[in-house]
PDB file of N, CA, C and O in Angstrom:
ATOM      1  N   UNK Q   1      37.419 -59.398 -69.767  1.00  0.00           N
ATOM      2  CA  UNK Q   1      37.230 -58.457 -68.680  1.00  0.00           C
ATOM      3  C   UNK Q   1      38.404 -57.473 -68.693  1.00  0.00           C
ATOM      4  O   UNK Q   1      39.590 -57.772 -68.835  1.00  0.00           O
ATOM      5  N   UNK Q   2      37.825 -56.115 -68.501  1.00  0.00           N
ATOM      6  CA  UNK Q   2      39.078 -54.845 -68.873  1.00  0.00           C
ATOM      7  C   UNK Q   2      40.022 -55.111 -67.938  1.00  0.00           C
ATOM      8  O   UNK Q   2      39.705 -56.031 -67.184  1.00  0.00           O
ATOM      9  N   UNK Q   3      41.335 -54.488 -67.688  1.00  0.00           N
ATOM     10  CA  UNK Q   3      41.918 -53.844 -66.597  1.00  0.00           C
ATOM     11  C   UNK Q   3      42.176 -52.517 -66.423  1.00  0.00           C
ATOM     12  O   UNK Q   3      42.340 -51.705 -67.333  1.00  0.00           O
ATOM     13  N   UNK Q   4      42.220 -52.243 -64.953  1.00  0.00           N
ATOM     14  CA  UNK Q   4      42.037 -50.765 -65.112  1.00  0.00           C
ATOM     15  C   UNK Q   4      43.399 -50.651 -65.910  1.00  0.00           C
ATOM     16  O   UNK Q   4      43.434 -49.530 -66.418  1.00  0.00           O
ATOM     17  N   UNK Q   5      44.559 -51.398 -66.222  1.00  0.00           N
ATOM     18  CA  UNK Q   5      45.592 -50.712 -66.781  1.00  0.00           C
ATOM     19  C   UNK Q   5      45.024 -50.662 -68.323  1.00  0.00           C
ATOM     20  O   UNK Q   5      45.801 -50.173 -69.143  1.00  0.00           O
ATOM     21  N   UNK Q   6      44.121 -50.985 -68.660  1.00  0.00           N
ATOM     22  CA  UNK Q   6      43.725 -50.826 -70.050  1.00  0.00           C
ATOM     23  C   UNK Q   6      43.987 -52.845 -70.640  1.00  0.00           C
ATOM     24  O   UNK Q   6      43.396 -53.486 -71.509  1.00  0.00           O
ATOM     25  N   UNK Q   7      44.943 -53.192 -69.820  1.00  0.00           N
ATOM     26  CA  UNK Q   7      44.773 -54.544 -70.684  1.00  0.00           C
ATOM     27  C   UNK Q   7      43.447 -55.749 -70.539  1.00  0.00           C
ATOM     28  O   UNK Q   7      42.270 -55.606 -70.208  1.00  0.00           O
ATOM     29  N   UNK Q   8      44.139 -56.805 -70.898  1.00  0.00           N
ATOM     30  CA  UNK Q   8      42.659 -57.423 -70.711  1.00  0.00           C
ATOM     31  C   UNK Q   8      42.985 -59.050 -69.753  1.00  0.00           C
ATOM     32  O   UNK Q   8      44.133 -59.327 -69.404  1.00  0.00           O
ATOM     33  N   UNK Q   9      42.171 -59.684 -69.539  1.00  0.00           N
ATOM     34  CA  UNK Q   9      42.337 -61.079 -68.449  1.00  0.00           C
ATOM     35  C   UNK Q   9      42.244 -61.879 -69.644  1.00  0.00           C
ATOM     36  O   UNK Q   9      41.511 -61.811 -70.631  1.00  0.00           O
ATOM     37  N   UNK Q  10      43.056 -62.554 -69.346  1.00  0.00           N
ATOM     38  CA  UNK Q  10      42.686 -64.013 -70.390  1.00  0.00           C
ATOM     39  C   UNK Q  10      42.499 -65.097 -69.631  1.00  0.00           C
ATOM     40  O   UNK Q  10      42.247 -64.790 -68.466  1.00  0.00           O
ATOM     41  N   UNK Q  11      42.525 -66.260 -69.842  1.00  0.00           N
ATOM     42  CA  UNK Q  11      42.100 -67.681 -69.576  1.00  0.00           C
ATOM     43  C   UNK Q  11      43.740 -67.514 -69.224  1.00  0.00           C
ATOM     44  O   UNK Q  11      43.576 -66.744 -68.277  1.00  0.00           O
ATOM     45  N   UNK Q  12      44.236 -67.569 -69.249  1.00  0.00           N
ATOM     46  CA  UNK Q  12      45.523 -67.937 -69.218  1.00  0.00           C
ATOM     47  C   UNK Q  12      46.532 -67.318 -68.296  1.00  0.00           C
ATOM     48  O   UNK Q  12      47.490 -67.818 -67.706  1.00  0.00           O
ATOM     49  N   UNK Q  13      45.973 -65.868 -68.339  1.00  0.00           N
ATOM     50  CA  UNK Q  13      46.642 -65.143 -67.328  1.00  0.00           C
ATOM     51  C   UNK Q  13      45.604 -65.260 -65.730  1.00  0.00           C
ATOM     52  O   UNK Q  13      46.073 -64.659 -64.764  1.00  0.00           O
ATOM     53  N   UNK Q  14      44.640 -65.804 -65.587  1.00  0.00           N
ATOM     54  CA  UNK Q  14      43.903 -66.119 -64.218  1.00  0.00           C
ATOM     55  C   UNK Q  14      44.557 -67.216 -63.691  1.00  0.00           C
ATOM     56  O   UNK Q  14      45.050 -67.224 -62.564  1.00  0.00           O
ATOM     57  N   UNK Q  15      44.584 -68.363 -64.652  1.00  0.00           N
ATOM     58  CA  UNK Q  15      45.656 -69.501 -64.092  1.00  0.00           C
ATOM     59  C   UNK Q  15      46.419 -69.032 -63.686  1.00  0.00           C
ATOM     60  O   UNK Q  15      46.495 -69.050 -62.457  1.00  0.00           O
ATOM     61  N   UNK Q  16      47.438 -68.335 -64.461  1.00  0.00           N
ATOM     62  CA  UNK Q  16      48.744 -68.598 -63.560  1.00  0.00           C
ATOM     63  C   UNK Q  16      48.457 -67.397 -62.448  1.00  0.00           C
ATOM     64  O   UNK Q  16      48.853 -67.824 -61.363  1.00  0.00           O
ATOM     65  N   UNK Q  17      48.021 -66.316 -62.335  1.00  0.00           N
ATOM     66  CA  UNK Q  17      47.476 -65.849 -61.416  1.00  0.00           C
ATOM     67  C   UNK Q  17      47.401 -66.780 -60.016  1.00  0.00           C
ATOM     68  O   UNK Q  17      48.068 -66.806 -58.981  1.00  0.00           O
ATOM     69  N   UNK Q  18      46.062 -67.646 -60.601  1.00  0.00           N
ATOM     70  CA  UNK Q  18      45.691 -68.963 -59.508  1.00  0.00           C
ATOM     71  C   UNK Q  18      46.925 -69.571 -59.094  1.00  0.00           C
ATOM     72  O   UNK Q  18      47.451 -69.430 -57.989  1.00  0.00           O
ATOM     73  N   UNK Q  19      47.398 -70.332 -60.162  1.00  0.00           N
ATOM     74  CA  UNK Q  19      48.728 -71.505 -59.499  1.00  0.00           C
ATOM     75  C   UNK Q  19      49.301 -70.335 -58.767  1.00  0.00           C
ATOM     76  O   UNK Q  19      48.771 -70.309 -57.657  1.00  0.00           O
ATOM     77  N   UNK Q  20      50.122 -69.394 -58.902  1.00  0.00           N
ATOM     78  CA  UNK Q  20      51.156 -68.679 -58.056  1.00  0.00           C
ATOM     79  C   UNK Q  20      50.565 -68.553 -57.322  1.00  0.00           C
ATOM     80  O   UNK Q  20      51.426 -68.643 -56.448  1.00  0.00           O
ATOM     81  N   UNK Q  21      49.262 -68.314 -56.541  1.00  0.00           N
ATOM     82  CA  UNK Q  21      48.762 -68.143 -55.566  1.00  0.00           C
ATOM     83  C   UNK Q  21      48.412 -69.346 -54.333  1.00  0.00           C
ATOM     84  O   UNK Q  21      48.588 -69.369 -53.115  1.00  0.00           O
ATOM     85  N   UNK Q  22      47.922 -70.156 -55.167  1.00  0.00           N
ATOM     86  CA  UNK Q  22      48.063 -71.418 -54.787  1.00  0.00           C
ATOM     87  C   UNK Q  22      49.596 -71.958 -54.215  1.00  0.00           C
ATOM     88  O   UNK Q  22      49.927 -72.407 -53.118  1.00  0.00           O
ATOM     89  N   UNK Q  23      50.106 -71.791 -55.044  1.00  0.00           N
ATOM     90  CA  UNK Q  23      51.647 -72.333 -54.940  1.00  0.00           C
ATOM     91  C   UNK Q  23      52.362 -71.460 -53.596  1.00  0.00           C
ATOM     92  O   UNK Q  23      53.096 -71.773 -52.658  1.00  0.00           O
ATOM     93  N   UNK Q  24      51.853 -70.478 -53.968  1.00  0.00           N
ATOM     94  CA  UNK Q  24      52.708 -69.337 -52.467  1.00  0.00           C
ATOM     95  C   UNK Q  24      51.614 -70.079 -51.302  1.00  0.00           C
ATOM     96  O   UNK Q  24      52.041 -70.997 -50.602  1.00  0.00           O
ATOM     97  N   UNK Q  25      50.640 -69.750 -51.209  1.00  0.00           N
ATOM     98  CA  UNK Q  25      49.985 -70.696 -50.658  1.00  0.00           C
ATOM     99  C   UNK Q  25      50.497 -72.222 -49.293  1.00  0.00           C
ATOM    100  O   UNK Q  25      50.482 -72.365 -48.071  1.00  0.00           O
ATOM    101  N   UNK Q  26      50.827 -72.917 -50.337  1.00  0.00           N
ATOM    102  CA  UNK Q  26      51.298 -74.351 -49.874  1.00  0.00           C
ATOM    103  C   UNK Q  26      52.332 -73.796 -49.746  1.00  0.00           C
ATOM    104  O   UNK Q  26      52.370 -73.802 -48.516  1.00  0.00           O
ATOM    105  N   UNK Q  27      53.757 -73.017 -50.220  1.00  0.00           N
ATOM    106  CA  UNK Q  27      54.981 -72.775 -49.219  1.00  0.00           C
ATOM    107  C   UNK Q  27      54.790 -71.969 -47.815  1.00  0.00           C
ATOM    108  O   UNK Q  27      55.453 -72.249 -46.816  1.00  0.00           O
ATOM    109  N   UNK Q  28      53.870 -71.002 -47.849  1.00  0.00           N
ATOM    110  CA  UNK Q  28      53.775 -70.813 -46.393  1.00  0.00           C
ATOM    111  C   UNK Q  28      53.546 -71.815 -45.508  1.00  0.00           C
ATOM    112  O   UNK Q  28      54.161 -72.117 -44.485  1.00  0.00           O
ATOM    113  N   UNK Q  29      52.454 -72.363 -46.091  1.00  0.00           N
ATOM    114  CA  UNK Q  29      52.249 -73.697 -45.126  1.00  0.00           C
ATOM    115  C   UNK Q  29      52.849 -74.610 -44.699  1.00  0.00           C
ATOM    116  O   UNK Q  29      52.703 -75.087 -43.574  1.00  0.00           O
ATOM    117  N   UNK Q  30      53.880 -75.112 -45.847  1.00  0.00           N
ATOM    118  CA  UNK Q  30      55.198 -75.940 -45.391  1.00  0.00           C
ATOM    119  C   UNK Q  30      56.257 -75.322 -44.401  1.00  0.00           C
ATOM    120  O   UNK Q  30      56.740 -75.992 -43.488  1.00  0.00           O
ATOM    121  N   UNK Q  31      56.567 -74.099 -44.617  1.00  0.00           N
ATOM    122  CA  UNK Q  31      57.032 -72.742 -43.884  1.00  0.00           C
ATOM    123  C   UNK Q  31      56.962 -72.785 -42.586  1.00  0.00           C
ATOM    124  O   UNK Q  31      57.869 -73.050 -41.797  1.00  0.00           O
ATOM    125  N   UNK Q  32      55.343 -72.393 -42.268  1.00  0.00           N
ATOM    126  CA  UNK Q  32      54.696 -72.503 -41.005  1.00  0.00           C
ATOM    127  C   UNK Q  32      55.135 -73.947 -40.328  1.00  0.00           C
ATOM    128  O   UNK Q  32      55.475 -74.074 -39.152  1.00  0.00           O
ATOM    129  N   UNK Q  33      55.059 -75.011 -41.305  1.00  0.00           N
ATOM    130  CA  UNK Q  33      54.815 -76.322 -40.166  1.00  0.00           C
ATOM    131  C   UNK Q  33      56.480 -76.581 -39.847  1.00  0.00           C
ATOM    132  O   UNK Q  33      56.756 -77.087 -38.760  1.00  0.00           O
ATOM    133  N   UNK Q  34      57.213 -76.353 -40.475  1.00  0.00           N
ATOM    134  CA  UNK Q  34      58.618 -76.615 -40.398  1.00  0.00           C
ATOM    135  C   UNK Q  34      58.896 -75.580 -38.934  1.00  0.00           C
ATOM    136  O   UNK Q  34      59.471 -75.954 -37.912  1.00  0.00           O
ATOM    137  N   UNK Q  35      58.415 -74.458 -39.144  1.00  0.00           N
ATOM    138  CA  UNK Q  35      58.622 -73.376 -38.072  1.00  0.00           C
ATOM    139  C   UNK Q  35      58.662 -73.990 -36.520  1.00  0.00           C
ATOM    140  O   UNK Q  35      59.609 -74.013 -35.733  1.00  0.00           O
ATOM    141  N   UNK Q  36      57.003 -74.586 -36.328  1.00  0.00           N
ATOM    142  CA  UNK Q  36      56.541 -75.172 -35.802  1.00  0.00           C
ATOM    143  C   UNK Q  36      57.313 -75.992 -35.001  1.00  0.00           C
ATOM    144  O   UNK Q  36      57.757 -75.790 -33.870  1.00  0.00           O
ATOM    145  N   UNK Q  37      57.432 -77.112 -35.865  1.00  0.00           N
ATOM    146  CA  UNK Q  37      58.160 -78.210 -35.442  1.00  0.00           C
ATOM    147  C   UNK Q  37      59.943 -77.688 -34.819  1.00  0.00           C
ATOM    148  O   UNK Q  37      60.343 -77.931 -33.680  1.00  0.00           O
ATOM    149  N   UNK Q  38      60.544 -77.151 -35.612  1.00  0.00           N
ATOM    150  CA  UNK Q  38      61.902 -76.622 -35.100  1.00  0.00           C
ATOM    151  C   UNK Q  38      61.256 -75.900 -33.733  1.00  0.00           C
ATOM    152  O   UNK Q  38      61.377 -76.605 -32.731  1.00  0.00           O
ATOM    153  N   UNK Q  39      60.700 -74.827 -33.558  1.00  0.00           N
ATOM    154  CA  UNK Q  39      60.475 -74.229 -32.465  1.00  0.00           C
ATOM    155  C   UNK Q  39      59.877 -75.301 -31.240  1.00  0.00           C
ATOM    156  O   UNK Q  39      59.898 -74.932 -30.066  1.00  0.00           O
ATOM    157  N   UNK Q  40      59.418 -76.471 -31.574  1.00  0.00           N
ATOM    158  CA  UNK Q  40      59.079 -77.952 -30.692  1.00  0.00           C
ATOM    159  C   UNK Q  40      60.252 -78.144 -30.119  1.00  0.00           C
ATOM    160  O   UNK Q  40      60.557 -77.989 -28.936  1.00  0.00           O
ATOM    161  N   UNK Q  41      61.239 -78.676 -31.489  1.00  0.00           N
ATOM    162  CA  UNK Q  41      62.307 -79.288 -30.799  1.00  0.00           C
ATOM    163  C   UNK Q  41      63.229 -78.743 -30.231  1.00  0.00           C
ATOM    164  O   UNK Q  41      63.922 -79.315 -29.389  1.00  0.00           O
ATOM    165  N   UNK Q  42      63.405 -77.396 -30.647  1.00  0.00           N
ATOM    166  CA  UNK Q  42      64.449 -76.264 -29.419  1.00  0.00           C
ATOM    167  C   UNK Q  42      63.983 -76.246 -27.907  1.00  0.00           C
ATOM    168  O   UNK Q  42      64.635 -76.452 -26.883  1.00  0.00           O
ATOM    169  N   UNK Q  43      62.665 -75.937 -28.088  1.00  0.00           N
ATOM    170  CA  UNK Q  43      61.778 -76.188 -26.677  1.00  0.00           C
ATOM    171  C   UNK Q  43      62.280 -77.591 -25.944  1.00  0.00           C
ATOM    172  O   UNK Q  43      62.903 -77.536 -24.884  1.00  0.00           O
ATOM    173  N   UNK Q  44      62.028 -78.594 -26.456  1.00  0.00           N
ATOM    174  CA  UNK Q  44      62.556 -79.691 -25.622  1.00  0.00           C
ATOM    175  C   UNK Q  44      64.049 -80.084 -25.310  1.00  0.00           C
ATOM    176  O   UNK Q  44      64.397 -80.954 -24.511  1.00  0.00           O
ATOM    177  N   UNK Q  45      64.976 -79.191 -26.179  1.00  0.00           N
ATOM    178  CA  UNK Q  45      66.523 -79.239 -25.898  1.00  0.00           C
ATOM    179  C   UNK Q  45      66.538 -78.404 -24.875  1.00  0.00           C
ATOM    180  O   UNK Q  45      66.862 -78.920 -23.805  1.00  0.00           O
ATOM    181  N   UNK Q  46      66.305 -77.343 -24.864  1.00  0.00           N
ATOM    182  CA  UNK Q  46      66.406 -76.369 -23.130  1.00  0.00           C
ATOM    183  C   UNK Q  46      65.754 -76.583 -22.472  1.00  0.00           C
ATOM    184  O   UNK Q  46      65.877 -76.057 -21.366  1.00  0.00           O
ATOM    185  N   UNK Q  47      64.530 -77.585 -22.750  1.00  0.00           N
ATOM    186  CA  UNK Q  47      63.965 -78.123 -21.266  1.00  0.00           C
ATOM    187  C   UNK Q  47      65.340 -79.506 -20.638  1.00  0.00           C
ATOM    188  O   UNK Q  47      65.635 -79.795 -19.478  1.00  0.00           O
ATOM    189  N   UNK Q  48      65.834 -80.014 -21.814  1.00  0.00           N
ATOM    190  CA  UNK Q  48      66.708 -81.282 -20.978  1.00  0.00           C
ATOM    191  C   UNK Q  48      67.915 -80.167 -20.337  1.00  0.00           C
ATOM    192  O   UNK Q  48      68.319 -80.297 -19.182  1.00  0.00           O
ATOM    193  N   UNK Q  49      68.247 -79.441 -20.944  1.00  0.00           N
ATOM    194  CA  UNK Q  49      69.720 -79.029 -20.975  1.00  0.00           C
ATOM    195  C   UNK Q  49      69.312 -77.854 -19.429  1.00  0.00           C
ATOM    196  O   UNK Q  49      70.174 -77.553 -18.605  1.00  0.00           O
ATOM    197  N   UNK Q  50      67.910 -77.385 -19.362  1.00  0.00           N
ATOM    198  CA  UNK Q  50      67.781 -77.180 -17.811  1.00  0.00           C
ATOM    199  C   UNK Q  50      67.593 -77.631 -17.015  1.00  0.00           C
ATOM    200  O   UNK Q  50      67.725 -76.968 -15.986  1.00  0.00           O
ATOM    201  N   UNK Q  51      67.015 -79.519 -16.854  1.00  0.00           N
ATOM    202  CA  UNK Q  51      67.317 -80.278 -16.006  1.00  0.00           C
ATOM    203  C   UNK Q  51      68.707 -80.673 -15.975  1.00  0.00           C
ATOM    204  O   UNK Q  51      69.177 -80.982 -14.880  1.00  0.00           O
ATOM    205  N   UNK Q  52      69.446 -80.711 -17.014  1.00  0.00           N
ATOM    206  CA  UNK Q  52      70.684 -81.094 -16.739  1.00  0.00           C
ATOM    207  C   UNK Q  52      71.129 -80.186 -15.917  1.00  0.00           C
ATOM    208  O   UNK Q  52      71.351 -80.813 -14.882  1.00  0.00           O
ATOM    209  N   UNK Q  53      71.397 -79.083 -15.743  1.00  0.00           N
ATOM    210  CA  UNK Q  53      71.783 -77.981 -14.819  1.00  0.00           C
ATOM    211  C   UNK Q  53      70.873 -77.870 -13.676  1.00  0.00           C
ATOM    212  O   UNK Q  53      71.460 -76.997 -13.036  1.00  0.00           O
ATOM    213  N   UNK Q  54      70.148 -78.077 -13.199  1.00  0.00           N
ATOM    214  CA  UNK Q  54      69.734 -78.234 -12.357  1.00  0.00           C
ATOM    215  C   UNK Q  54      69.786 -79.707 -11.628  1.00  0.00           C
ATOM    216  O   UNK Q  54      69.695 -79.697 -10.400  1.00  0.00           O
ATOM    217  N   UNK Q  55      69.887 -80.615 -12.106  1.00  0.00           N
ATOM    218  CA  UNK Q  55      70.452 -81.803 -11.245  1.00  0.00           C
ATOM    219  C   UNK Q  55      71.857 -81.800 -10.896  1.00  0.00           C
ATOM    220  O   UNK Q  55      72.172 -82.525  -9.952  1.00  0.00           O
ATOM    221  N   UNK Q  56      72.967 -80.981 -11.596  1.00  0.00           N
ATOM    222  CA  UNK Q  56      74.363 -80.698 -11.101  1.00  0.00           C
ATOM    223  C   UNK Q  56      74.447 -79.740  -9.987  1.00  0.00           C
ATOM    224  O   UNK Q  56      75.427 -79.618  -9.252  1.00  0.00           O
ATOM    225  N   UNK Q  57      72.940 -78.815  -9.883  1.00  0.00           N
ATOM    226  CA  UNK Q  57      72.940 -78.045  -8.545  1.00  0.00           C
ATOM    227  C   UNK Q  57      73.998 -76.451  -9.448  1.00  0.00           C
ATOM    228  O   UNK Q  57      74.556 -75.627  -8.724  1.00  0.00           O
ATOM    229  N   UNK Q  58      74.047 -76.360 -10.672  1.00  0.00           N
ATOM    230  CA  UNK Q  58      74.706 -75.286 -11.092  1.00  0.00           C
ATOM    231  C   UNK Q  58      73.341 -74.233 -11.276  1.00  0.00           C
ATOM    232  O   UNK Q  58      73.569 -73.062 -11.583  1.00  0.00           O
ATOM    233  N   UNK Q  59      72.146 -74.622 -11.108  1.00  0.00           N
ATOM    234  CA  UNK Q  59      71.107 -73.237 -10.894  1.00  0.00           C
ATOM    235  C   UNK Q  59      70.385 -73.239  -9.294  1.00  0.00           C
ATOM    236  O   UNK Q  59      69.851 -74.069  -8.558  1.00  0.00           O
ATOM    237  N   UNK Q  60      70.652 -72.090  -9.266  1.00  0.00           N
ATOM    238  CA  UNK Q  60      70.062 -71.705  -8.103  1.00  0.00           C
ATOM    239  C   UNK Q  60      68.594 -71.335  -8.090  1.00  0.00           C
ATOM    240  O   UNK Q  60      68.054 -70.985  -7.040  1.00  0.00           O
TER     241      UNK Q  60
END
C-alpha cells in the first residue's frame, strides 16, 4: 500500500506502528490511574488536616 510520501507500508512497519500505539496507549492509562489515585489521597489529607483545624477551633 503507497504512501502519500511516495514510500510504501510493510508488515513490519504497521507493527511497530501498532505496538507504539498500543504501548502509548497502556502508559496513559497507567498515567491516568496513578493521577487518580494521588488526587484520592491528597483529597483525604486536607479533609483530616481540616478537621484537625477545626476541632482546635483555629477555623472560623
Amino acid at each position: 500500500m503507497p504512501l502519500p510520501s511516495g514510500g510504501d507500508v510493510t508488515l513490519r512497519t504497521l507493527a511497530a506502528a501498532f505496538l507504539l500505539t498500543a504501548l502509548g496507549g497502556v502508559a496513559l492509562y497507567v498515567l491516568a490511574d496513578y493521577l487518580k489515585r494521588y488526587a484520592e489521597r491528597k483529597e483525604r489529607e486536607i479533609e483530616e488536616e481540616l478537621k484537625e483545624l477545626e476541632d482546635s477551633g483555629d477555623v472560623y
